[in-house]
mmCIF file of C-alpha atoms and ligand atoms in Angstrom:
data_model
loop_
_atom_site.group_PDB
_atom_site.id
_atom_site.type_symbol
_atom_site.label_atom_id
_atom_site.label_comp_id
_atom_site.label_asym_id
_atom_site.label_seq_id
_atom_site.Cartn_x
_atom_site.Cartn_y
_atom_site.Cartn_z
ATOM 1 C CA THR F 1 0.000 0.000 0.000
ATOM 2 C CA PRO F 2 1.981 3.073 -1.166
ATOM 3 C CA MET F 3 -0.826 5.475 -0.164
ATOM 4 C CA PRO F 4 -1.551 6.505 3.431
ATOM 5 C CA PHE F 5 -3.876 4.023 5.137
ATOM 6 C CA THR F 6 -4.633 4.573 8.809
ATOM 7 C CA ILE F 7 -5.791 1.878 11.222
ATOM 8 C CA ALA F 8 -7.090 3.379 14.500
ATOM 9 C CA ILE F 9 -7.171 1.026 17.518
ATOM 10 C CA ASP F 10 -8.696 2.340 20.749
ATOM 11 C CA GLY F 11 -9.762 0.793 24.034
ATOM 12 C CA PRO F 12 -9.182 0.648 27.798
ATOM 13 C CA ALA F 13 -5.997 -0.380 29.630
ATOM 14 C CA ALA F 14 -4.705 -3.920 28.977
ATOM 15 C CA ALA F 15 -7.465 -4.784 26.509
ATOM 16 C CA GLY F 16 -4.809 -6.054 24.100
ATOM 17 C CA LYS F 17 -4.463 -2.956 21.886
ATOM 18 C CA GLY F 18 -0.675 -3.007 21.776
ATOM 19 C CA THR F 19 -0.426 -6.734 21.102
ATOM 20 C CA ILE F 20 -3.021 -6.527 18.314
ATOM 21 C CA SER F 21 -1.502 -3.322 16.877
ATOM 22 C CA LYS F 22 1.981 -4.826 16.583
ATOM 23 C CA ALA F 23 0.630 -7.974 14.890
ATOM 24 C CA VAL F 24 -1.647 -6.010 12.531
ATOM 25 C CA ALA F 25 1.193 -3.619 11.618
ATOM 26 C CA ALA F 26 3.495 -6.568 10.886
ATOM 27 C CA HIS F 27 0.786 -8.279 8.815
ATOM 28 C CA TYR F 28 0.295 -5.271 6.497
ATOM 29 C CA GLY F 29 3.865 -3.938 6.673
ATOM 30 C CA PHE F 30 2.628 -0.727 8.314
ATOM 31 C CA ALA F 31 4.390 1.449 10.902
ATOM 32 C CA HIS F 32 3.014 1.373 14.481
ATOM 33 C CA LEU F 33 2.700 4.158 17.066
ATOM 34 C CA ASP F 34 1.691 3.395 20.670
ATOM 35 C CA THR F 35 0.236 6.817 21.512
ATOM 36 C CA GLY F 36 -0.002 5.892 25.217
ATOM 37 C CA LEU F 37 3.781 6.345 25.299
ATOM 38 C CA LEU F 38 3.341 10.071 24.578
ATOM 39 C CA TYR F 39 1.153 10.506 27.672
ATOM 40 C CA ARG F 40 3.382 8.198 29.719
ATOM 41 C CA ALA F 41 6.446 10.291 28.772
ATOM 42 C CA VAL F 42 4.661 13.496 29.848
ATOM 43 C CA GLY F 43 3.465 11.768 33.045
ATOM 44 C CA ALA F 44 7.030 10.674 33.851
ATOM 45 C CA LYS F 45 8.278 14.230 33.375
ATOM 46 C CA MET F 46 5.537 15.528 35.691
ATOM 47 C CA LEU F 47 6.647 12.997 38.352
ATOM 48 C CA ALA F 48 10.178 14.382 37.862
ATOM 49 C CA GLY F 49 8.910 17.918 38.583
ATOM 50 C CA VAL F 50 8.372 19.321 35.075
ATOM 51 C CA GLU F 51 5.170 21.272 34.395
ATOM 52 C CA PRO F 52 3.098 18.929 32.126
ATOM 53 C CA ILE F 53 2.061 21.402 29.393
ATOM 54 C CA ALA F 54 5.669 22.542 28.937
ATOM 55 C CA ALA F 55 6.769 18.887 28.967
ATOM 56 C CA ALA F 56 4.262 17.991 26.227
ATOM 57 C CA GLN F 57 5.305 20.960 24.080
ATOM 58 C CA ALA F 58 9.004 19.996 24.375
ATOM 59 C CA LEU F 59 8.547 16.215 23.954
ATOM 60 C CA LEU F 60 11.188 14.521 21.786
ATOM 61 C CA PRO F 61 11.040 11.121 20.020
ATOM 62 C CA GLU F 62 13.847 9.816 22.264
ATOM 63 C CA ASP F 63 11.664 10.497 25.331
ATOM 64 C CA LEU F 64 9.441 7.594 24.185
ATOM 65 C CA ALA F 65 12.216 4.984 24.357
ATOM 66 C CA ASP F 66 12.575 5.107 28.156
ATOM 67 C CA ALA F 67 11.964 1.632 29.648
ATOM 68 C CA SER F 68 10.737 3.131 32.950
ATOM 69 C CA LEU F 69 7.567 4.399 31.214
ATOM 70 C CA ARG F 70 5.904 1.009 31.873
ATOM 71 C CA THR F 71 5.517 1.358 35.666
ATOM 72 C CA PRO F 72 2.097 1.603 37.411
ATOM 73 C CA GLU F 73 3.022 5.042 38.843
ATOM 74 C CA VAL F 74 3.722 6.395 35.371
ATOM 75 C CA ALA F 75 0.460 4.872 34.050
ATOM 76 C CA GLN F 76 -1.569 6.795 36.666
ATOM 77 C CA ALA F 77 0.416 10.007 36.031
ATOM 78 C CA ALA F 78 -0.198 9.562 32.277
ATOM 79 C CA SER F 79 -3.960 9.396 32.761
ATOM 80 C CA LYS F 80 -3.827 12.549 34.934
ATOM 81 C CA VAL F 81 -1.841 14.667 32.437
ATOM 82 C CA ALA F 82 -4.109 13.238 29.691
ATOM 83 C CA THR F 83 -7.047 15.219 31.169
ATOM 84 C CA ILE F 84 -5.267 18.557 30.440
ATOM 85 C CA PRO F 85 -6.511 19.960 27.085
ATOM 86 C CA GLU F 86 -3.231 21.829 26.378
ATOM 87 C CA VAL F 87 -1.253 18.606 26.864
ATOM 88 C CA ARG F 88 -3.475 16.766 24.371
ATOM 89 C CA ALA F 89 -3.316 19.686 21.899
ATOM 90 C CA ALA F 90 0.492 19.686 21.962
ATOM 91 C CA LEU F 91 0.563 16.015 20.862
ATOM 92 C CA VAL F 92 -1.942 16.176 17.971
ATOM 93 C CA ASP F 93 0.311 17.195 15.051
ATOM 94 C CA PHE F 94 2.897 14.474 15.715
ATOM 95 C CA GLN F 95 0.193 11.781 15.807
ATOM 96 C CA ARG F 96 -1.567 13.033 12.643
ATOM 97 C CA ALA F 97 1.695 13.251 10.698
ATOM 98 C CA PHE F 98 2.527 9.683 11.740
ATOM 99 C CA ALA F 99 -0.950 8.499 10.698
ATOM 100 C CA ARG F 100 -0.674 9.937 7.188
ATOM 101 C CA ARG F 101 2.836 8.717 6.383
ATOM 102 C CA GLN F 102 3.289 6.837 3.126
ATOM 103 C CA GLY F 103 2.919 3.082 3.396
ATOM 104 C CA GLY F 104 0.300 2.849 6.140
ATOM 105 C CA ALA F 105 0.144 3.293 9.899
ATOM 106 C CA VAL F 106 -1.446 1.689 12.951
ATOM 107 C CA LEU F 107 -2.020 3.984 15.946
ATOM 108 C CA ASP F 108 -3.355 2.688 19.252
ATOM 109 C CA GLY F 109 -4.669 4.757 22.138
ATOM 110 C CA ARG F 110 -7.932 6.168 23.498
ATOM 111 C CA ASP F 111 -9.021 8.862 21.004
ATOM 112 C CA ILE F 112 -7.471 7.825 17.679
ATOM 113 C CA GLY F 113 -10.720 6.973 15.892
ATOM 114 C CA THR F 114 -12.695 9.796 17.520
ATOM 115 C CA VAL F 115 -10.316 12.813 17.604
ATOM 116 C CA ILE F 116 -6.851 12.206 16.119
ATOM 117 C CA CYS F 117 -7.904 10.344 12.954
ATOM 118 C CA PRO F 118 -11.693 10.642 12.520
ATOM 119 C CA ASP F 119 -11.166 9.773 8.816
ATOM 120 C CA ALA F 120 -9.111 6.618 9.481
ATOM 121 C CA GLU F 121 -9.735 3.950 6.850
ATOM 122 C CA ALA F 122 -10.283 1.296 9.565
ATOM 123 C CA LYS F 123 -11.257 1.699 13.235
ATOM 124 C CA LEU F 124 -11.270 -0.956 15.944
ATOM 125 C CA PHE F 125 -12.403 -0.664 19.556
ATOM 126 C CA VAL F 126 -10.712 -3.420 21.556
ATOM 127 C CA THR F 127 -12.128 -4.191 24.980
ATOM 128 C CA ALA F 128 -12.337 -6.883 27.682
ATOM 129 C CA SER F 129 -13.800 -7.116 31.175
ATOM 130 C CA ALA F 130 -11.929 -5.194 33.886
ATOM 131 C CA GLU F 131 -11.204 -8.489 35.699
ATOM 132 C CA VAL F 132 -9.640 -10.117 32.629
ATOM 133 C CA ARG F 133 -7.598 -6.981 31.920
ATOM 134 C CA ALA F 134 -6.352 -6.816 35.512
ATOM 135 C CA GLN F 135 -5.426 -10.522 35.393
ATOM 136 C CA ARG F 136 -3.375 -9.956 32.248
ATOM 137 C CA ARG F 137 -1.561 -6.895 33.652
ATOM 138 C CA HIS F 138 -0.953 -8.705 36.942
ATOM 139 C CA ALA F 139 0.577 -11.663 35.082
ATOM 140 C CA GLU F 140 2.894 -9.303 33.168
ATOM 141 C CA GLN F 141 4.062 -7.490 36.300
ATOM 142 C CA GLN F 142 5.438 -10.495 38.171
ATOM 143 C CA GLY F 143 4.327 -9.425 41.641
ATOM 144 C CA ALA F 144 5.047 -5.694 41.664
ATOM 145 C CA GLN F 145 1.404 -5.216 42.778
ATOM 146 C CA SER F 146 -1.307 -7.566 44.078
ATOM 147 C CA TYR F 147 -4.177 -8.504 41.731
ATOM 148 C CA ASP F 148 -6.521 -6.275 43.770
ATOM 149 C CA GLU F 149 -4.160 -3.308 43.419
ATOM 150 C CA VAL F 150 -3.872 -3.850 39.660
ATOM 151 C CA LEU F 151 -7.675 -4.100 39.361
ATOM 152 C CA ALA F 152 -8.166 -0.884 41.368
ATOM 153 C CA ASP F 153 -5.593 0.910 39.178
ATOM 154 C CA VAL F 154 -7.235 -0.300 35.963
ATOM 155 C CA ILE F 155 -10.688 0.812 37.156
ATOM 156 C CA ALA F 156 -9.391 4.233 38.327
ATOM 157 C CA ARG F 157 -7.719 4.822 34.957
ATOM 158 C CA ASP F 158 -10.815 3.669 33.002
ATOM 159 C CA GLU F 159 -12.989 6.087 35.008
ATOM 160 C CA ARG F 160 -10.630 9.018 34.442
ATOM 161 C CA ASP F 161 -10.245 8.206 30.735
ATOM 162 C CA MET F 162 -13.999 7.765 30.083
ATOM 163 C CA ASN F 163 -15.198 10.765 32.097
ATOM 164 C CA ARG F 164 -12.763 13.534 31.110
ATOM 165 C CA ALA F 165 -14.202 16.456 29.121
ATOM 166 C CA GLU F 166 -11.537 16.401 26.387
ATOM 167 C CA ALA F 167 -11.307 13.378 24.045
ATOM 168 C CA PRO F 168 -12.878 10.826 26.433
ATOM 169 C CA LEU F 169 -12.404 7.109 25.825
ATOM 170 C CA LYS F 170 -15.368 5.870 23.769
ATOM 171 C CA PRO F 171 -15.846 3.876 20.571
ATOM 172 C CA ALA F 172 -16.136 5.881 17.350
ATOM 173 C CA ALA F 173 -19.586 5.443 15.764
ATOM 174 C CA ASP F 174 -17.986 3.501 12.882
ATOM 175 C CA ALA F 175 -15.548 1.372 14.943
ATOM 176 C CA VAL F 176 -15.652 -2.433 14.879
ATOM 177 C CA LEU F 177 -15.897 -3.741 18.465
ATOM 178 C CA ILE F 178 -13.662 -6.658 19.475
ATOM 179 C CA ASP F 179 -14.151 -8.091 22.975
ATOM 180 C CA THR F 180 -10.994 -10.090 23.717
ATOM 181 C CA SER F 181 -12.175 -11.423 27.133
ATOM 182 C CA GLY F 182 -12.550 -14.991 25.842
ATOM 183 C CA LEU F 183 -10.101 -14.787 22.942
ATOM 184 C CA SER F 184 -6.532 -16.004 22.629
ATOM 185 C CA ILE F 185 -4.042 -13.525 21.175
ATOM 186 C CA GLU F 186 -4.182 -15.429 17.863
ATOM 187 C CA GLN F 187 -8.000 -15.218 17.771
ATOM 188 C CA ALA F 188 -7.980 -11.515 18.657
ATOM 189 C CA VAL F 189 -5.412 -10.746 15.933
ATOM 190 C CA ALA F 190 -7.403 -12.775 13.367
ATOM 191 C CA ALA F 191 -10.581 -10.841 14.251
ATOM 192 C CA ALA F 192 -8.719 -7.540 13.855
ATOM 193 C CA ILE F 193 -7.252 -8.491 10.460
ATOM 194 C CA ALA F 194 -10.662 -9.674 9.226
ATOM 195 C CA ALA F 195 -12.189 -6.324 10.235
ATOM 196 C CA VAL F 196 -9.431 -4.345 8.475
ATOM 197 C CA ASP F 197 -9.618 -6.512 5.340
ATOM 198 C CA ALA F 198 -13.350 -5.802 5.141
ATOM 199 C CA ARG F 199 -12.566 -2.070 5.161
ATOM 200 C CA LYS F 200 -9.710 -2.406 2.655
ATOM 201 C CA ASP F 201 -12.144 -3.790 0.086
ATOM 202 C CA ASN F 202 -14.251 -0.647 0.480
ATOM 203 C CA VAL F 203 -11.505 1.960 -0.062
HETATM 204 O O1 CDP C 1 -2.059 -2.265 24.843
HETATM 205 P P1 CDP C 1 -3.000 -2.715 25.912
HETATM 206 O O2 CDP C 1 -2.736 -2.078 27.227
HETATM 207 O O3 CDP C 1 -4.437 -2.597 25.506
HETATM 208 O O4 CDP C 1 -2.781 -4.303 26.121
HETATM 209 P P2 CDP C 1 -1.516 -5.231 25.798
HETATM 210 O O5 CDP C 1 -0.333 -4.692 26.498
HETATM 211 O O6 CDP C 1 -1.434 -5.482 24.324
HETATM 212 O O7 CDP C 1 -2.004 -6.616 26.425
HETATM 213 C C1 CDP C 1 -2.045 -6.832 27.813
HETATM 214 C C2 CDP C 1 -1.712 -8.292 28.071
HETATM 215 O O8 CDP C 1 -2.800 -9.131 27.686
HETATM 216 C C3 CDP C 1 -0.481 -8.794 27.332
HETATM 217 O O9 CDP C 1 0.338 -9.495 28.237
HETATM 218 C C4 CDP C 1 -1.039 -9.728 26.270
HETATM 219 O O10 CDP C 1 -0.159 -10.772 25.981
HETATM 220 C C5 CDP C 1 -2.302 -10.260 26.943
HETATM 221 N N1 CDP C 1 -3.384 -10.786 26.064
HETATM 222 C C6 CDP C 1 -3.849 -10.124 24.964
HETATM 223 O O11 CDP C 1 -3.341 -9.074 24.620
HETATM 224 N N2 CDP C 1 -4.898 -10.610 24.175
HETATM 225 C C7 CDP C 1 -5.474 -11.749 24.487
HETATM 226 N N3 CDP C 1 -6.470 -12.207 23.722
HETATM 227 C C8 CDP C 1 -5.015 -12.458 25.613
HETATM 228 C C9 CDP C 1 -3.978 -11.951 26.370
HETATM 229 O O1 CDP C 2 -1.018 0.283 27.924
HETATM 230 P P1 CDP C 2 -2.206 0.848 28.653
HETATM 231 O O2 CDP C 2 -3.475 0.615 27.885
HETATM 232 O O3 CDP C 2 -2.266 0.426 30.065
HETATM 233 O O4 CDP C 2 -2.001 2.429 28.738
HETATM 234 P P2 CDP C 2 -1.470 3.420 27.633
HETATM 235 O O5 CDP C 2 -2.112 3.129 26.316
HETATM 236 O O6 CDP C 2 0.007 3.449 27.692
HETATM 237 O O7 CDP C 2 -2.054 4.830 28.119
HETATM 238 C C1 CDP C 2 -1.696 5.450 29.345
HETATM 239 C C2 CDP C 2 -2.687 6.571 29.598
HETATM 240 O O8 CDP C 2 -2.491 7.576 28.599
HETATM 241 C C3 CDP C 2 -4.163 6.187 29.463
HETATM 242 O O9 CDP C 2 -4.736 5.717 30.672
HETATM 243 C C4 CDP C 2 -4.805 7.491 29.007
HETATM 244 O O10 CDP C 2 -5.143 8.316 30.108
HETATM 245 C C5 CDP C 2 -3.709 8.187 28.235
HETATM 246 N N1 CDP C 2 -3.912 8.121 26.780
HETATM 247 C C6 CDP C 2 -4.797 9.013 26.198
HETATM 248 O O11 CDP C 2 -5.428 9.800 26.901
HETATM 249 N N2 CDP C 2 -4.962 9.049 24.849
HETATM 250 C C7 CDP C 2 -4.305 8.204 24.054
HETATM 251 N N3 CDP C 2 -4.470 8.271 22.736
HETATM 252 C C8 CDP C 2 -3.417 7.251 24.632
HETATM 253 C C9 CDP C 2 -3.260 7.215 26.004
#
């Protein structure tokens, strides 16, 4: 695909967005951007004492490569800075430029299909029950937090993400819903590729 083709993948924490996005990007030979890393990088800078709007405006690509962005503390800080309209505004142009690059792009986040790329050629909303999502995150973390702590964190972040005034987490009207609660990774990826293929025939 030499032309731009944007696949928008949104959904709550640990639904499987990243896993599906990487597999879908590899399948089509598209580039992938995990937009959560932008908010995590700003959240990490806020925890380090930097004012979040200034941090978002000065964000550099190398800020996204920091391994410490994956901690639970940074996840909560990310969802707090993500409620600030000026933080979100500072990150729009980078995401839109990535989405329209030649050769296709997959972006995953919370507002890709609704705000960043409302004209995306394919939109998926990936979800799963809060309990399943907490189980998956807990399994990844290898005991850094108890299951109950992970579940409470996931629910707190979902609430903040769904109820903020600016770009709240919700499915775009034209998104295909994929509930991964009972699906293996292979099944979830197959469902995503089938949904994108159906859209590719229409464009
Ligand atoms: O990106 P997001 O936070 O939505 O989720 P992820 O990091 O892709 O997935 C969270 C965890 O769930 C990972 O450890 C996946 O291996 C696992 N998982 C999944 O993504 N899909 C399934 N159908 C089953 C498990
Ligand atoms: O991997 P996980 O789903 O746990 O989180 P993430 O995708 O890294 O996102 C971290 C936080 O950034 C989310 O809880 C949102 O508050 C925020 N975020 C957002 O507001 N908009 C996006 N497009 C991506 C993330």
